[in-house]
mmCIF file of C-alpha atoms in Angstrom:
data_model
loop_
_atom_site.group_PDB
_atom_site.id
_atom_site.type_symbol
_atom_site.label_atom_id
_atom_site.label_comp_id
_atom_site.label_asym_id
_atom_site.label_seq_id
_atom_site.Cartn_x
_atom_site.Cartn_y
_atom_site.Cartn_z
ATOM 1 C CA MET A 1 -9.767 115.112 45.229
ATOM 2 C CA ASN A 2 -6.087 115.612 45.886
ATOM 3 C CA LEU A 3 -5.389 119.273 46.692
ATOM 4 C CA ALA A 4 -2.010 119.101 44.969
ATOM 5 C CA LEU A 5 -3.752 117.933 41.809
ATOM 6 C CA LEU A 6 -6.290 120.753 42.035
ATOM 7 C CA SER A 7 -3.542 123.311 42.617
ATOM 8 C CA ALA A 8 -2.110 122.359 39.236
ATOM 9 C CA PHE A 9 -5.506 122.029 37.538
ATOM 10 C CA VAL A 10 -6.840 125.504 38.389
ATOM 11 C CA PRO A 11 -3.993 127.634 36.949
ATOM 12 C CA THR A 12 -3.724 125.344 33.918
ATOM 13 C CA PHE A 13 -7.340 125.781 32.900
ATOM 14 C CA PHE A 14 -7.451 129.445 33.853
ATOM 15 C CA PHE A 15 -4.567 130.098 31.472
ATOM 16 C CA VAL A 16 -6.379 128.140 28.758
ATOM 17 C CA SER A 17 -9.656 129.989 29.331
ATOM 18 C CA ILE A 18 -8.193 133.499 29.442
ATOM 19 C CA THR A 19 -6.265 132.938 26.205
ATOM 20 C CA PRO A 20 -8.083 134.659 23.305
ATOM 21 C CA GLY A 21 -10.168 132.221 21.314
ATOM 22 C CA MET A 22 -13.470 131.945 19.492
ATOM 23 C CA CYS A 23 -15.668 131.996 22.593
ATOM 24 C CA MET A 24 -13.810 134.921 24.158
ATOM 25 C CA THR A 25 -13.954 136.886 20.906
ATOM 26 C CA LEU A 26 -17.691 136.200 20.752
ATOM 27 C CA ALA A 27 -18.108 137.433 24.328
ATOM 28 C CA MET A 28 -16.215 140.645 23.563
ATOM 29 C CA THR A 29 -18.262 141.194 20.404
ATOM 30 C CA LEU A 30 -21.580 140.784 22.218
ATOM 31 C CA GLY A 31 -20.340 142.956 25.066
ATOM 32 C CA MET A 32 -19.934 145.675 22.441
ATOM 33 C CA THR A 33 -23.270 145.154 20.706
ATOM 34 C CA VAL A 34 -25.864 143.869 23.181
ATOM 35 C CA GLY A 35 -24.129 144.617 26.493
ATOM 36 C CA VAL A 36 -22.790 142.390 29.251
ATOM 37 C CA LYS A 37 -26.210 141.659 30.780
ATOM 38 C CA ARG A 38 -27.724 140.222 27.584
ATOM 39 C CA ALA A 39 -24.437 138.543 26.670
ATOM 40 C CA LEU A 40 -24.958 136.396 29.772
ATOM 41 C CA TRP A 41 -27.455 134.343 27.749
ATOM 42 C CA MET A 42 -24.754 133.552 25.206
ATOM 43 C CA MET A 43 -22.516 132.540 28.089
ATOM 44 C CA VAL A 44 -25.161 130.101 29.354
ATOM 45 C CA GLY A 45 -25.189 128.350 25.978
ATOM 46 C CA GLU A 46 -21.396 128.398 25.765
ATOM 47 C CA LEU A 47 -21.010 126.896 29.238
ATOM 48 C CA VAL A 48 -23.483 124.118 28.417
ATOM 49 C CA GLY A 49 -21.416 123.382 25.302
ATOM 50 C CA VAL A 50 -18.141 123.395 27.256
ATOM 51 C CA ALA A 51 -19.613 121.081 29.905
ATOM 52 C CA THR A 52 -20.779 118.701 27.177
ATOM 53 C CA VAL A 53 -17.394 118.637 25.463
ATOM 54 C CA ALA A 54 -15.530 118.198 28.754
ATOM 55 C CA THR A 55 -17.781 115.329 29.882
ATOM 56 C CA LEU A 56 -17.572 113.460 26.581
ATOM 57 C CA SER A 57 -13.821 113.984 26.483
ATOM 58 C CA ALA A 58 -13.394 112.535 29.953
ATOM 59 C CA ILE A 59 -15.355 109.362 29.163
ATOM 60 C CA GLY A 60 -13.539 108.805 25.892
ATOM 61 C CA VAL A 61 -16.276 109.620 23.393
ATOM 62 C CA ALA A 62 -14.360 112.622 22.089
ATOM 63 C CA ALA A 63 -11.324 110.464 21.341
ATOM 64 C CA LEU A 64 -13.539 108.283 19.154
ATOM 65 C CA LEU A 65 -15.010 111.302 17.374
ATOM 66 C CA LEU A 66 -11.578 112.756 16.681
ATOM 67 C CA ASN A 67 -10.717 109.591 14.787
ATOM 68 C CA TYR A 68 -13.565 110.420 12.421
ATOM 69 C CA PRO A 69 -13.082 114.097 11.509
ATOM 70 C CA SER A 70 -16.075 113.983 9.157
ATOM 71 C CA VAL A 71 -18.312 113.983 12.249
ATOM 72 C CA PHE A 72 -17.300 117.598 12.835
ATOM 73 C CA MET A 73 -17.295 118.800 9.251
ATOM 74 C CA VAL A 74 -20.976 119.564 8.764
ATOM 75 C CA LEU A 75 -21.398 120.981 12.252
ATOM 76 C CA LYS A 76 -18.400 123.298 12.125
ATOM 77 C CA TYR A 77 -19.154 124.545 8.607
ATOM 78 C CA LEU A 78 -22.787 125.252 9.435
ATOM 79 C CA GLY A 79 -21.791 126.916 12.695
ATOM 80 C CA GLY A 80 -19.132 129.014 10.976
ATOM 81 C CA ALA A 81 -21.546 130.047 8.221
ATOM 82 C CA TYR A 82 -24.176 130.984 10.812
ATOM 83 C CA LEU A 83 -21.787 133.218 12.745
ATOM 84 C CA ALA A 84 -20.366 134.765 9.566
ATOM 85 C CA PHE A 85 -23.897 135.559 8.350
ATOM 86 C CA ILE A 86 -24.655 137.320 11.623
ATOM 87 C CA GLY A 87 -21.354 139.197 11.294
ATOM 88 C CA ILE A 88 -22.262 140.403 7.804
ATOM 89 C CA GLN A 89 -25.614 141.645 9.092
ATOM 90 C CA MET A 90 -23.872 143.478 11.923
ATOM 91 C CA TRP A 91 -21.363 144.999 9.483
ATOM 92 C CA LEU A 92 -24.336 146.345 7.488
ATOM 93 C CA SER A 93 -25.969 147.613 10.724
ATOM 94 C CA LYS A 94 -28.786 145.108 10.239
ATOM 95 C CA GLY A 95 -30.064 142.175 12.233
ATOM 96 C CA LYS A 96 -30.861 141.744 15.903
ATOM 97 C CA MET A 97 -27.221 141.658 17.036
ATOM 98 C CA ALA A 98 -26.236 145.054 15.601
ATOM 99 C CA ILE A 99 -26.113 148.210 17.714
ATOM 100 C CA LYS A 100 -29.377 150.027 17.127
ATOM 101 C CA THR A 101 -30.177 153.708 16.928
ATOM 102 C CA ASP A 102 -33.887 152.875 16.833
ATOM 103 C CA GLU A 103 -35.011 152.004 20.357
ATOM 104 C CA ASP A 104 -38.058 150.156 19.010
ATOM 105 C CA SER A 105 -35.907 147.601 17.178
ATOM 106 C CA ALA A 106 -36.287 144.079 18.538
ATOM 107 C CA PRO A 107 -33.118 142.769 20.250
ATOM 108 C CA ALA A 108 -31.782 139.248 19.818
ATOM 109 C CA SER A 109 -33.800 136.702 21.777
ATOM 110 C CA ARG A 110 -32.401 134.699 24.653
ATOM 111 C CA ARG A 111 -32.662 131.535 22.561
ATOM 112 C CA GLU A 112 -30.669 133.095 19.718
ATOM 113 C CA LEU A 113 -27.934 134.219 22.087
ATOM 114 C CA MET A 114 -27.750 130.837 23.815
ATOM 115 C CA SER A 115 -27.626 129.087 20.440
ATOM 116 C CA GLN A 116 -24.668 131.228 19.399
ATOM 117 C CA GLY A 117 -22.721 130.287 22.503
ATOM 118 C CA PHE A 118 -23.573 126.590 22.317
ATOM 119 C CA VAL A 119 -22.744 126.258 18.613
ATOM 120 C CA THR A 120 -19.416 128.049 19.052
ATOM 121 C CA ALA A 121 -18.402 125.764 21.925
ATOM 122 C CA ILE A 122 -19.638 122.439 20.586
ATOM 123 C CA ALA A 123 -18.508 122.862 16.954
ATOM 124 C CA ASN A 124 -14.904 123.721 17.757
ATOM 125 C CA PRO A 125 -12.684 120.667 17.033
ATOM 126 C CA LYS A 126 -9.746 122.329 18.783
ATOM 127 C CA GLY A 127 -11.786 122.481 21.972
ATOM 128 C CA TRP A 128 -12.472 118.750 21.784
ATOM 129 C CA ALA A 129 -8.820 117.971 21.120
ATOM 130 C CA PHE A 130 -7.762 120.190 23.985
ATOM 131 C CA PHE A 131 -10.018 118.494 26.527
ATOM 132 C CA VAL A 132 -9.010 115.044 25.294
ATOM 133 C CA ALA A 133 -5.364 115.956 25.881
ATOM 134 C CA LEU A 134 -5.587 117.826 29.194
ATOM 135 C CA LEU A 135 -8.586 116.588 31.165
ATOM 136 C CA PRO A 136 -7.835 112.829 31.527
ATOM 137 C CA PRO A 137 -4.438 113.345 33.252
ATOM 138 C CA PHE A 138 -6.241 115.015 36.152
ATOM 139 C CA LEU A 139 -8.577 112.043 36.691
ATOM 140 C CA VAL A 140 -7.550 109.450 39.280
ATOM 141 C CA ALA A 141 -8.261 105.923 38.049
ATOM 142 C CA ASP A 142 -8.998 104.335 41.443
ATOM 143 C CA GLN A 143 -11.565 106.966 42.461
ATOM 144 C CA PRO A 144 -15.197 107.364 41.310
ATOM 145 C CA LEU A 145 -15.251 109.063 37.893
ATOM 146 C CA ALA A 146 -18.582 110.831 38.390
ATOM 147 C CA SER A 147 -17.588 112.742 41.506
ATOM 148 C CA GLN A 148 -14.261 113.776 39.970
ATOM 149 C CA LEU A 149 -16.013 115.041 36.851
ATOM 150 C CA VAL A 150 -18.464 117.076 38.911
ATOM 151 C CA VAL A 151 -15.608 118.824 40.716
ATOM 152 C CA LEU A 152 -13.389 119.374 37.675
ATOM 153 C CA ILE A 153 -16.156 120.509 35.328
ATOM 154 C CA SER A 154 -17.519 122.860 37.994
ATOM 155 C CA ILE A 155 -14.072 124.445 38.235
ATOM 156 C CA ILE A 156 -13.770 124.633 34.436
ATOM 157 C CA LEU A 157 -17.158 126.344 34.104
ATOM 158 C CA THR A 158 -16.367 128.807 36.897
ATOM 159 C CA LEU A 159 -13.068 129.766 35.260
ATOM 160 C CA GLU A 160 -14.650 129.950 31.797
ATOM 161 C CA PHE A 161 -17.509 132.129 33.037
ATOM 162 C CA SER A 162 -15.096 134.496 34.786
ATOM 163 C CA CYS A 163 -13.050 134.896 31.609
ATOM 164 C CA LEU A 164 -16.162 135.421 29.462
ATOM 165 C CA LEU A 165 -17.233 138.220 31.809
ATOM 166 C CA ILE A 166 -13.810 139.843 31.529
ATOM 167 C CA TYR A 167 -13.954 139.836 27.730
ATOM 168 C CA ALA A 168 -17.586 141.016 27.610
ATOM 169 C CA ALA A 169 -16.773 143.862 30.004
ATOM 170 C CA GLY A 170 -13.816 144.750 27.788
ATOM 171 C CA GLY A 171 -16.131 144.923 24.785
ATOM 172 C CA ARG A 172 -18.533 147.164 26.680
ATOM 173 C CA THR A 173 -15.652 149.465 27.655
ATOM 174 C CA LEU A 174 -14.485 149.615 24.046
ATOM 175 C CA LYS A 175 -17.999 150.540 22.982
ATOM 176 C CA SER A 176 -18.227 153.333 25.553
ATOM 177 C CA LEU A 177 -14.948 154.785 24.276
ATOM 178 C CA LEU A 178 -15.830 154.610 20.598
ATOM 179 C CA MET A 179 -19.468 155.656 20.968
ATOM 180 C CA LYS A 180 -18.446 159.056 22.296
ATOM 181 C CA SER A 181 -18.149 160.108 18.680
ATOM 182 C CA GLY A 182 -21.671 158.854 18.069
ATOM 183 C CA ASN A 183 -20.558 156.746 15.131
ATOM 184 C CA VAL A 184 -22.737 153.659 15.420
ATOM 185 C CA ARG A 185 -21.810 152.426 11.950
ATOM 186 C CA ILE A 186 -18.124 152.123 12.864
ATOM 187 C CA MET A 187 -19.030 150.175 15.992
ATOM 188 C CA ASN A 188 -21.213 147.787 14.003
ATOM 189 C CA ARG A 189 -18.454 147.272 11.443
ATOM 190 C CA ILE A 190 -15.889 146.517 14.141
ATOM 191 C CA ALA A 191 -18.248 144.056 15.845
ATOM 192 C CA GLY A 192 -19.321 142.558 12.510
ATOM 193 C CA THR A 193 -15.725 142.024 11.438
ATOM 194 C CA LEU A 194 -14.978 140.248 14.723
ATOM 195 C CA MET A 195 -18.060 138.057 14.323
ATOM 196 C CA ILE A 196 -17.155 137.165 10.726
ATOM 197 C CA GLY A 197 -13.665 136.343 11.984
ATOM 198 C CA VAL A 198 -15.098 133.967 14.593
ATOM 199 C CA GLY A 199 -17.182 132.258 11.902
ATOM 200 C CA VAL A 200 -14.234 131.835 9.542
ATOM 201 C CA TRP A 201 -12.036 130.709 12.438
ATOM 202 C CA LEU A 202 -14.591 128.066 13.389
ATOM 203 C CA ALA A 203 -15.075 126.788 9.835
ATOM 204 C CA ALA A 204 -11.350 126.725 9.040
ATOM 205 C CA GLY A 205 -10.201 125.353 12.398
#
């Protein structure tokens, strides 16, 4: 691919990724509650969702879907309700995502964490609209589409993963500062409020 094109693509998508959004808020929340290491499973699901959205956007499927908003309605409402429900549980210091004082409590499974990330990425209509608007201009019509997509999506996922790590590490740092007082309930309520916010944001977006 043209290096001049890539030099414009990288900072553009880094700026988009680092901007606070639903996925970054989710990463920060899980960094607070389950830690950066376990939050990596959420990131796997989120990156799969981002790759799916980016690929479909590039081949034009997303443009078709955006003409029929009802396609997103059920998915985004169910996804928003799911995340809000988890947030309420966290606010009440219940559920597998909440910070535990009991070491024997079962943590969230890898599948649950990956599902959270995937649902948040795939059910966000703004994400689809964004890729439809920004990804096609960086594709060169007289060059093979597949190879261009591999390069561009690899860059997108690398930038997205880096930003998710930054937010998750920030959440872990916030937890270490607030947990000095030993007040687990406050931490769960902060994390739960953020999670509820992500759910509402997704449903209302």
